[in-house]
Short mmCIF file of N, CA, C and O in Angstrom, two decimals:
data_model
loop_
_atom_site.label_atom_id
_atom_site.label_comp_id
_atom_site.label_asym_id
_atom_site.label_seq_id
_atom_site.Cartn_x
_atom_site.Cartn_y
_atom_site.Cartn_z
N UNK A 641 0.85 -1.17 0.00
CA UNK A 641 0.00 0.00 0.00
C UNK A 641 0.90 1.24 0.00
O UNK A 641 1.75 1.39 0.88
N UNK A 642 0.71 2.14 -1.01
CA UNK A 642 1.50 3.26 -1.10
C UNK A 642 1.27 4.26 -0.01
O UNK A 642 0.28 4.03 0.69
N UNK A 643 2.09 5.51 0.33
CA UNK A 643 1.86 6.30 1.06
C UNK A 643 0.38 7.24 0.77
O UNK A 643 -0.38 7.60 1.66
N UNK A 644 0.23 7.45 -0.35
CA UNK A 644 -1.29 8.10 -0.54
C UNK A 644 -2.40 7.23 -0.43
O UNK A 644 -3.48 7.68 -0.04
N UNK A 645 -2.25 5.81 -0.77
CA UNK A 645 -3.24 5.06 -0.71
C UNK A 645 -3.62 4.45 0.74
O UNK A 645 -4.51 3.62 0.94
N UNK A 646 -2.65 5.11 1.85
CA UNK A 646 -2.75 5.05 3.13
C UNK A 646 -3.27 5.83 3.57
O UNK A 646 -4.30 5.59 4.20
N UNK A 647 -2.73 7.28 3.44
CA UNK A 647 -3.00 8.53 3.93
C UNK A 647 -4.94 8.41 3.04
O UNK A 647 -5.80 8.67 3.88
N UNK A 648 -5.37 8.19 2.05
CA UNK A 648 -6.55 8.29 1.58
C UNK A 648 -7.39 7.32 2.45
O UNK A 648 -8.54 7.70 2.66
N UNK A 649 -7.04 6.23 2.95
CA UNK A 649 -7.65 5.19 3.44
C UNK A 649 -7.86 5.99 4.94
O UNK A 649 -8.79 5.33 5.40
N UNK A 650 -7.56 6.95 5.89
CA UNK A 650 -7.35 7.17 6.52
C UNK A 650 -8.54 8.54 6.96
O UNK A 650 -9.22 8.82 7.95
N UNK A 651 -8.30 9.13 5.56
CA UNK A 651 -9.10 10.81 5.74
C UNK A 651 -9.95 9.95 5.18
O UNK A 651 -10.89 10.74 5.10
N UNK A 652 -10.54 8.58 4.56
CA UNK A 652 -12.16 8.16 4.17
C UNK A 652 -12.88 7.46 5.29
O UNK A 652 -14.02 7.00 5.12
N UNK A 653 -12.23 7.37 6.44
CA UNK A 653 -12.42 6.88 7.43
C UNK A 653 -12.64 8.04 8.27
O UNK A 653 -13.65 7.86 8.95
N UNK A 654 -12.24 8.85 8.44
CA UNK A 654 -12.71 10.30 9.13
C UNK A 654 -13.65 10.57 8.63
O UNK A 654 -14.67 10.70 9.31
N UNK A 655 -13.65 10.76 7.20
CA UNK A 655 -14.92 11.05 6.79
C UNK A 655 -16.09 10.47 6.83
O UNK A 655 -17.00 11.28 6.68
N UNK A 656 -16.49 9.14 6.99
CA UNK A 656 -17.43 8.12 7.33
C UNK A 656 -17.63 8.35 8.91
O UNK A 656 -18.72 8.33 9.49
N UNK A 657 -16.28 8.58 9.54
CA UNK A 657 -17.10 8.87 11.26
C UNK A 657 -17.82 10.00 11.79
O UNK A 657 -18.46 10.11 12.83
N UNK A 658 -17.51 11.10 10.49
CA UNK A 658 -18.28 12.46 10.49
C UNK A 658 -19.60 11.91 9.62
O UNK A 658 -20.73 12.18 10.01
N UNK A 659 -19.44 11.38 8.79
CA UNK A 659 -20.64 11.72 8.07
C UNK A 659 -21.84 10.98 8.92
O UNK A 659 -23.03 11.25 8.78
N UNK A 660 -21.38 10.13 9.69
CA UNK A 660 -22.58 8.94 10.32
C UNK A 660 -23.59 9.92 11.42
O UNK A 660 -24.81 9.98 11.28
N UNK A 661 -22.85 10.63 12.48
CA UNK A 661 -23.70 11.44 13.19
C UNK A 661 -24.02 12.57 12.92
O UNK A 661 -24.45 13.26 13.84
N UNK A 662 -23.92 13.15 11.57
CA UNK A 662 -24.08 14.08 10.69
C UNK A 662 -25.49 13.72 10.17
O UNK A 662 -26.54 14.16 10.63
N UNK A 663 -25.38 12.96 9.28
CA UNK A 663 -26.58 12.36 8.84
C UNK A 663 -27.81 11.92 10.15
O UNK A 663 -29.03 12.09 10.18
N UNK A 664 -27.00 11.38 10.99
CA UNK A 664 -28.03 11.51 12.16
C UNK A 664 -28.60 12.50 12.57
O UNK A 664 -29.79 12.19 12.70
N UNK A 665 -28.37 14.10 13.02
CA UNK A 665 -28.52 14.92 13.49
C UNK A 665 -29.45 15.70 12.46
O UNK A 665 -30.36 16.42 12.87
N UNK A 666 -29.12 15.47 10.74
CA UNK A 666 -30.34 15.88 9.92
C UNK A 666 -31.35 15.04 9.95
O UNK A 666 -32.49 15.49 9.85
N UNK A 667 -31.15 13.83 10.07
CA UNK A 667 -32.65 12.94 10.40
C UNK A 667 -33.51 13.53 11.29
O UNK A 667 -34.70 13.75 11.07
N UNK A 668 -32.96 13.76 12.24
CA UNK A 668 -33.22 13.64 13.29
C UNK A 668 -34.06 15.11 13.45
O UNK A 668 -34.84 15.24 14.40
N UNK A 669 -33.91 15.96 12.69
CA UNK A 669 -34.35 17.85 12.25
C UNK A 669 -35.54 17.17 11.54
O UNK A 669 -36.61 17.65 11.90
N UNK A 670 -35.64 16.12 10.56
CA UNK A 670 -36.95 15.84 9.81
C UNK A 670 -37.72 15.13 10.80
O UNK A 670 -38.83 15.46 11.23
N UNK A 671 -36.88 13.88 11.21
CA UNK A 671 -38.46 13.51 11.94
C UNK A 671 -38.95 14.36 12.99
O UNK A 671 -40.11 14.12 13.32
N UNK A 672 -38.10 15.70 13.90
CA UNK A 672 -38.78 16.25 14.45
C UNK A 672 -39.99 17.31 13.66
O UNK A 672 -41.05 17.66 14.18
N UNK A 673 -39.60 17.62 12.54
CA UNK A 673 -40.44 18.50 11.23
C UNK A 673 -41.90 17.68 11.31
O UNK A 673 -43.05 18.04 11.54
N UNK A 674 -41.25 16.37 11.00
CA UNK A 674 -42.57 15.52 10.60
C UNK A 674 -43.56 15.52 11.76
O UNK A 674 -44.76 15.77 11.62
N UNK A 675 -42.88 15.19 13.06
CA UNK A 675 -43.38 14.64 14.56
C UNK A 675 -44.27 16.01 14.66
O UNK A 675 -45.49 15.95 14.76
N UNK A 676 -43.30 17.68 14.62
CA UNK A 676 -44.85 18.70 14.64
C UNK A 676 -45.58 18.86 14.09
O UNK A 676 -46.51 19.53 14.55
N UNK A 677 -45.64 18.35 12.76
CA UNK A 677 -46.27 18.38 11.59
C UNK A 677 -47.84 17.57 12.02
O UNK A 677 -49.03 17.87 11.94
N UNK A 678 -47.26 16.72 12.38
CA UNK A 678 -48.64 15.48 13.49
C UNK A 678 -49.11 15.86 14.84
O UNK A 678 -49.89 15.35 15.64
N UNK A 679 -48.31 17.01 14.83
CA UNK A 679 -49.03 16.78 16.32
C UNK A 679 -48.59 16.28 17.61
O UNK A 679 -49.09 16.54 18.70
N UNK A 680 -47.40 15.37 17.30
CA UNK A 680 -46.86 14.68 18.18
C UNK A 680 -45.77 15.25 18.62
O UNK A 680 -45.24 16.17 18.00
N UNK A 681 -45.25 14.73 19.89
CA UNK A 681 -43.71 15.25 20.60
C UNK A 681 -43.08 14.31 19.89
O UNK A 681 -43.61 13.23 19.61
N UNK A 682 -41.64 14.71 19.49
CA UNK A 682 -40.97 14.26 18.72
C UNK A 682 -39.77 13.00 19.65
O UNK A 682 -39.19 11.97 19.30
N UNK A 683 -39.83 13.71 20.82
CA UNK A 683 -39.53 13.09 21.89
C UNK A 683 -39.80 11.46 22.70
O UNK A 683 -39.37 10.83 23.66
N UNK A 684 -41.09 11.29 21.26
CA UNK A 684 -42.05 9.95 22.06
C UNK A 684 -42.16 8.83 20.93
O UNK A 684 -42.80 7.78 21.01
N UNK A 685 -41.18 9.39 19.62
CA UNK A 685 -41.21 8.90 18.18
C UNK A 685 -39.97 8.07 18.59
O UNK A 685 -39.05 8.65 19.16
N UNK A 686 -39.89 6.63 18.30
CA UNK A 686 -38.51 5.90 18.38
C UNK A 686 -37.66 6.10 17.51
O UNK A 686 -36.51 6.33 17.86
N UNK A 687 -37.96 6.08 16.34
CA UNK A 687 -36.68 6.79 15.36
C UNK A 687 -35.90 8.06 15.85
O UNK A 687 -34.71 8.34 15.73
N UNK A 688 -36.97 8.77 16.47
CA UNK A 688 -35.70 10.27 16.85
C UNK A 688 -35.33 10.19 17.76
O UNK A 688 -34.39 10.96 17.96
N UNK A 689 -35.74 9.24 18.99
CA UNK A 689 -34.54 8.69 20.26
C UNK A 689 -33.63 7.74 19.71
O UNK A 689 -32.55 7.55 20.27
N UNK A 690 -33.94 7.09 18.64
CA UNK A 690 -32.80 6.19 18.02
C UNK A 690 -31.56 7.35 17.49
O UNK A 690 -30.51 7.45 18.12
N UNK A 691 -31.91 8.33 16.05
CA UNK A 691 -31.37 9.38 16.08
C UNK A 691 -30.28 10.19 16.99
O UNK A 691 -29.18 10.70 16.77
N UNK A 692 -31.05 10.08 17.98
CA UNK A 692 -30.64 11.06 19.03
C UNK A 692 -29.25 10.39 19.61
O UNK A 692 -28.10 10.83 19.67
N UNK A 693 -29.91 9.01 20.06
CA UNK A 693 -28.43 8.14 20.57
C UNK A 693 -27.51 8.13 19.46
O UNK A 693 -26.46 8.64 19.84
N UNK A 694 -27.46 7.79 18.32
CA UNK A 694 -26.59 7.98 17.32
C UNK A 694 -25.60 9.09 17.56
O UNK A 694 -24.43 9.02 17.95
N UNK A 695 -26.73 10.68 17.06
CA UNK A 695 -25.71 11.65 17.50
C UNK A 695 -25.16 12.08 18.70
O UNK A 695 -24.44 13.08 18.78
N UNK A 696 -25.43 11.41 19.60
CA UNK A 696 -25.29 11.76 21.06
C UNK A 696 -23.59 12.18 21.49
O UNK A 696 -23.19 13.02 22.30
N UNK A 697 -22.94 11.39 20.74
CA UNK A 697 -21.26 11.78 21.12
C UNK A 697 -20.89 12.78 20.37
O UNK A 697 -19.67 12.95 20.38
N UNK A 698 -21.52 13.56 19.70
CA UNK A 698 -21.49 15.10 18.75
C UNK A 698 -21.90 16.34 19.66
O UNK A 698 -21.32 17.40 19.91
N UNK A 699 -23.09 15.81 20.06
CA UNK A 699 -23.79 16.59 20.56
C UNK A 699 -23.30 16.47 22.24
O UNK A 699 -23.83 17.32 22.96
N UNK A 700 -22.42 15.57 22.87
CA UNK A 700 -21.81 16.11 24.14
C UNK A 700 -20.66 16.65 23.88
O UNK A 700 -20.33 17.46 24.74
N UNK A 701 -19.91 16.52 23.02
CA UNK A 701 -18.43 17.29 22.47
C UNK A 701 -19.26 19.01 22.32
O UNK A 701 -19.06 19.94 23.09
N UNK A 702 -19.87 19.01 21.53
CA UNK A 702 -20.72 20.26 21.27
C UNK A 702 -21.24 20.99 22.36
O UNK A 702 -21.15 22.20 22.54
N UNK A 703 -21.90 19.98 23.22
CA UNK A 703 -21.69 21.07 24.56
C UNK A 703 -20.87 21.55 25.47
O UNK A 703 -21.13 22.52 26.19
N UNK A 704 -19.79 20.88 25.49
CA UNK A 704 -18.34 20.57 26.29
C UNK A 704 -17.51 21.77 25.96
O UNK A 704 -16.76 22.43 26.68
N UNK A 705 -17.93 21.92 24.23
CA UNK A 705 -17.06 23.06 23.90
C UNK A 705 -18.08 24.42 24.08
O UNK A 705 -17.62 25.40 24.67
N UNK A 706 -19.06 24.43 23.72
CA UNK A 706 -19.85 25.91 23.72
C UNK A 706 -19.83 25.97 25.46
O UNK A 706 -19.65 25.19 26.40
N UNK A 707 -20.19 27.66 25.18
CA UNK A 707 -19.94 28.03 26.46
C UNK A 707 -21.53 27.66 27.06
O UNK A 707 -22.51 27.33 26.39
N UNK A 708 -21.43 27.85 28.62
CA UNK A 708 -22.78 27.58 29.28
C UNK A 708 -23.87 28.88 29.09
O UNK A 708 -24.76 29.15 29.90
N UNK A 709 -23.60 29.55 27.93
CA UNK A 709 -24.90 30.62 27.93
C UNK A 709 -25.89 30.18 26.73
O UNK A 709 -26.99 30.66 26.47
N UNK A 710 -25.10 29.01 25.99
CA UNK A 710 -25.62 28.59 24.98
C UNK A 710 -26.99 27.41 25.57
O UNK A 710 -26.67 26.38 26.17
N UNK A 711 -28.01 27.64 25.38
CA UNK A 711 -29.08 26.82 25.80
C UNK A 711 -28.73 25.31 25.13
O UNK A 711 -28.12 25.00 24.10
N UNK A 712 -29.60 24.27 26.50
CA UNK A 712 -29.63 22.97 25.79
C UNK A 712 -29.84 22.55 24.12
O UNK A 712 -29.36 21.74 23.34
N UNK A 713 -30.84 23.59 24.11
CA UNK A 713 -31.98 23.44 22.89
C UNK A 713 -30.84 23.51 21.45
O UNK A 713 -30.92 22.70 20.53
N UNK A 714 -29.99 24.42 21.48
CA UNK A 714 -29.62 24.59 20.25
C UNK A 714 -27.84 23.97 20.03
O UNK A 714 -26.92 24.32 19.30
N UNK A 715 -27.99 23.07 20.91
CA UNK A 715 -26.73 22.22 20.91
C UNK A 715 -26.45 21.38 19.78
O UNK A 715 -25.38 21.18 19.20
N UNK A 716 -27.84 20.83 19.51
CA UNK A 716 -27.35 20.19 17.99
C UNK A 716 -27.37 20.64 16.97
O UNK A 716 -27.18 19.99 15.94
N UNK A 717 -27.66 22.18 17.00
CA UNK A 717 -26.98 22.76 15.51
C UNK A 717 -25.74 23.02 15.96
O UNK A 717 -24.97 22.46 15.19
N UNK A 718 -25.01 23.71 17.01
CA UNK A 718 -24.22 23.58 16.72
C UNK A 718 -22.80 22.28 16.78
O UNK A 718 -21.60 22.34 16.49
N UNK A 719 -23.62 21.28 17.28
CA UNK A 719 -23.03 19.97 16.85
C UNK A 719 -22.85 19.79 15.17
O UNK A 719 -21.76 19.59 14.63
N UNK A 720 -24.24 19.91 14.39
CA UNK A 720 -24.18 20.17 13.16
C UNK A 720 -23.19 20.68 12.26
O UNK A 720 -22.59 20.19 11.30
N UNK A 721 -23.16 22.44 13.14
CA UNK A 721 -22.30 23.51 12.34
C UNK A 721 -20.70 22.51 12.56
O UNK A 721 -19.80 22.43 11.73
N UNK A 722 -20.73 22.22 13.15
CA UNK A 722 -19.08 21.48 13.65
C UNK A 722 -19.06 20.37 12.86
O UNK A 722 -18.13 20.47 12.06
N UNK A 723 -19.67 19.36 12.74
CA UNK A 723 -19.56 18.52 11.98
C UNK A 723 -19.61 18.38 10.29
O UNK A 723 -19.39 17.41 9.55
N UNK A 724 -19.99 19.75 10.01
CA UNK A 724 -20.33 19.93 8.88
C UNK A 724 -18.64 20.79 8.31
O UNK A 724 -17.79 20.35 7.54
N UNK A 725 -18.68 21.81 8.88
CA UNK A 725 -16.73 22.38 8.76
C UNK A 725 -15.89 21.12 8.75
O UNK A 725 -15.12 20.91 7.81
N UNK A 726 -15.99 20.37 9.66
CA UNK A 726 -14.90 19.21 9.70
C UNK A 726 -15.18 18.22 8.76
O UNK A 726 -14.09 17.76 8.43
N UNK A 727 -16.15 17.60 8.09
CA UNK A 727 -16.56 17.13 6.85
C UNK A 727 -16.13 17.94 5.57
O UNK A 727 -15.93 17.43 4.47
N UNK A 728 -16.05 19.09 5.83
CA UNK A 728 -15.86 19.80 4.55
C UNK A 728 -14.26 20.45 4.29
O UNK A 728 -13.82 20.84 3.21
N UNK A 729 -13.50 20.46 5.72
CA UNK A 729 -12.59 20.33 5.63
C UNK A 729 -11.50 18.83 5.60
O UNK A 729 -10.30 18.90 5.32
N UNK A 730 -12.08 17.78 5.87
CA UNK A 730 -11.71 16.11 5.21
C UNK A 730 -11.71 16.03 3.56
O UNK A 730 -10.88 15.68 2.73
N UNK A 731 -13.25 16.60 3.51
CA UNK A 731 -12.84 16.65 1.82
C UNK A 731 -11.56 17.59 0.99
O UNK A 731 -10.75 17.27 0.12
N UNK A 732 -11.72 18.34 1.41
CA UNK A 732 -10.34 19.27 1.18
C UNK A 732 -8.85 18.69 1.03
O UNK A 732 -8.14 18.60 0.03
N UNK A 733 -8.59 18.30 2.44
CA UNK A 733 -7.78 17.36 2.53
C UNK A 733 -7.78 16.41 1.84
O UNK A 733 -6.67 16.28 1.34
N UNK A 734 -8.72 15.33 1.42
CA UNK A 734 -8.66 14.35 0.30
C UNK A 734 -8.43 14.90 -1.15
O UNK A 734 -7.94 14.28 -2.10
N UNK A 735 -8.93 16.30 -1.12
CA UNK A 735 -8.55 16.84 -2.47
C UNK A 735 -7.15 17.22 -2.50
O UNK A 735 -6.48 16.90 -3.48
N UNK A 736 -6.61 17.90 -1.48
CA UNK A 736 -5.32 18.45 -1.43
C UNK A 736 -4.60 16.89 -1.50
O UNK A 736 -4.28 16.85 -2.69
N UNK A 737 -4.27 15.88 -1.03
CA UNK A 737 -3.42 14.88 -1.41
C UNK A 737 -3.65 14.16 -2.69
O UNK A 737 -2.87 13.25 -3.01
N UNK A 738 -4.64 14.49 -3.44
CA UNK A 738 -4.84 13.76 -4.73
C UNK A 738 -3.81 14.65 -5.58
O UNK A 738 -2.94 14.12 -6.27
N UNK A 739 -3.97 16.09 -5.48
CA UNK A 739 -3.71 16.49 -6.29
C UNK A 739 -1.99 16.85 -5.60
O UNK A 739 -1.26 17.27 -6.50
N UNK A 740 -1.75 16.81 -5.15
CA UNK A 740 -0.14 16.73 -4.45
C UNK A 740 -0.12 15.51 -5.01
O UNK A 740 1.07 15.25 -4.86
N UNK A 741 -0.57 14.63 -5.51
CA UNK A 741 -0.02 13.17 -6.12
C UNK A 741 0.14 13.55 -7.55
O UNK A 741 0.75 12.76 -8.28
N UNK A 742 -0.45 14.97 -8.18
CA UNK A 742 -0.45 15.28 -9.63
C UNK A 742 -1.64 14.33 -9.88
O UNK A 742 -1.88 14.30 -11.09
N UNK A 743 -2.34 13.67 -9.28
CA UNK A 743 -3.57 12.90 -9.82
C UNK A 743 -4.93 14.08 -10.06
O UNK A 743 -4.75 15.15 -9.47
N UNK A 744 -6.10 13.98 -10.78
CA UNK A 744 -7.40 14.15 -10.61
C UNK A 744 -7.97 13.80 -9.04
O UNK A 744 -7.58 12.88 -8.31
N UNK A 745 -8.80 14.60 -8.80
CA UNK A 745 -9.19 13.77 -7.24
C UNK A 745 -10.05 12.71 -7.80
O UNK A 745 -9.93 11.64 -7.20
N UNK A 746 -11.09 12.71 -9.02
CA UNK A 746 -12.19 11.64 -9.38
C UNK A 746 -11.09 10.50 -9.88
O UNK A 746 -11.28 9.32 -9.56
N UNK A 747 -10.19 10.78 -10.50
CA UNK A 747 -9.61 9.25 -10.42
C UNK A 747 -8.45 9.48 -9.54
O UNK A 747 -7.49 9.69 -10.28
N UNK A 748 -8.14 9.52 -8.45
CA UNK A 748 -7.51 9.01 -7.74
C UNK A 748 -8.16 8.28 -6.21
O UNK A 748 -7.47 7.58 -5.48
N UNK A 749 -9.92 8.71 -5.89
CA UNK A 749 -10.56 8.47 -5.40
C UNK A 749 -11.06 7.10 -6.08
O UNK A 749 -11.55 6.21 -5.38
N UNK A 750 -10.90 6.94 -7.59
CA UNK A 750 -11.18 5.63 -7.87
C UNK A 750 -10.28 4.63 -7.73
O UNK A 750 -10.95 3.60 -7.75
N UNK A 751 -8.86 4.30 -7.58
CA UNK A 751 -7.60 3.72 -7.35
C UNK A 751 -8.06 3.06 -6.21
O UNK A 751 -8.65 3.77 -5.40
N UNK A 752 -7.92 1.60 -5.89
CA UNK A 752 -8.10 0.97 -4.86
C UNK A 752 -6.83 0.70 -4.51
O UNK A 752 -6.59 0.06 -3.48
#
């Protein structure tokens, strides 16, 4: 395994551990959409306590770092906003070593 095909194996794996409670935390914005949409507390829907546990290690880093004036309530956007910079800065990084290889990033992302 070459040094880029390490270093790539590495930032696609960051990127899969961001994207998982990422994707959780937008689920988790719809089924509460949907849950007021009905009528219901979103709170009592098992998918968005499933959700919720998913993003749950985002969303205590997220409070750990914001300061205590920041209410409970809006902790998982900015769990979101954080996860979303650091996703978008992984891709970067996967772009910046493709092309430090003189490769395309679309085919060097295809190279197994």
């Amino acid at each position: 395994m070459t040094d880029l095909q390490q270093s790539l194996y590495w930032l696609r794996l960051v990127q899969l551990l961001l994207a998982v409670p990422l994707l959780a935390i937008v689920g988790q914005g719809f089924v509460w959409v949907l849950a007021r949409g009905f009528g219901q507390s979103p709170t009592a829907n098992v998918f968005y306590r499933l959700l919720a546990l998913i993003a749950s290690p985002a969303t205590r880093l997220a409070r750990f770092v914001t300061p205590r004036f920041i209410a409970d309530r809006h902790v998982p956007l900015v769990a979101l906003s954080l996860l979303v910079v650091a996703y978008v800065a992984t891709m970067l990084a996967i772009a910046s070593h493709c092309l430090g290889a003189g490769l395309p990033v679309a085919q060097c992302l295809q190279q197994r």
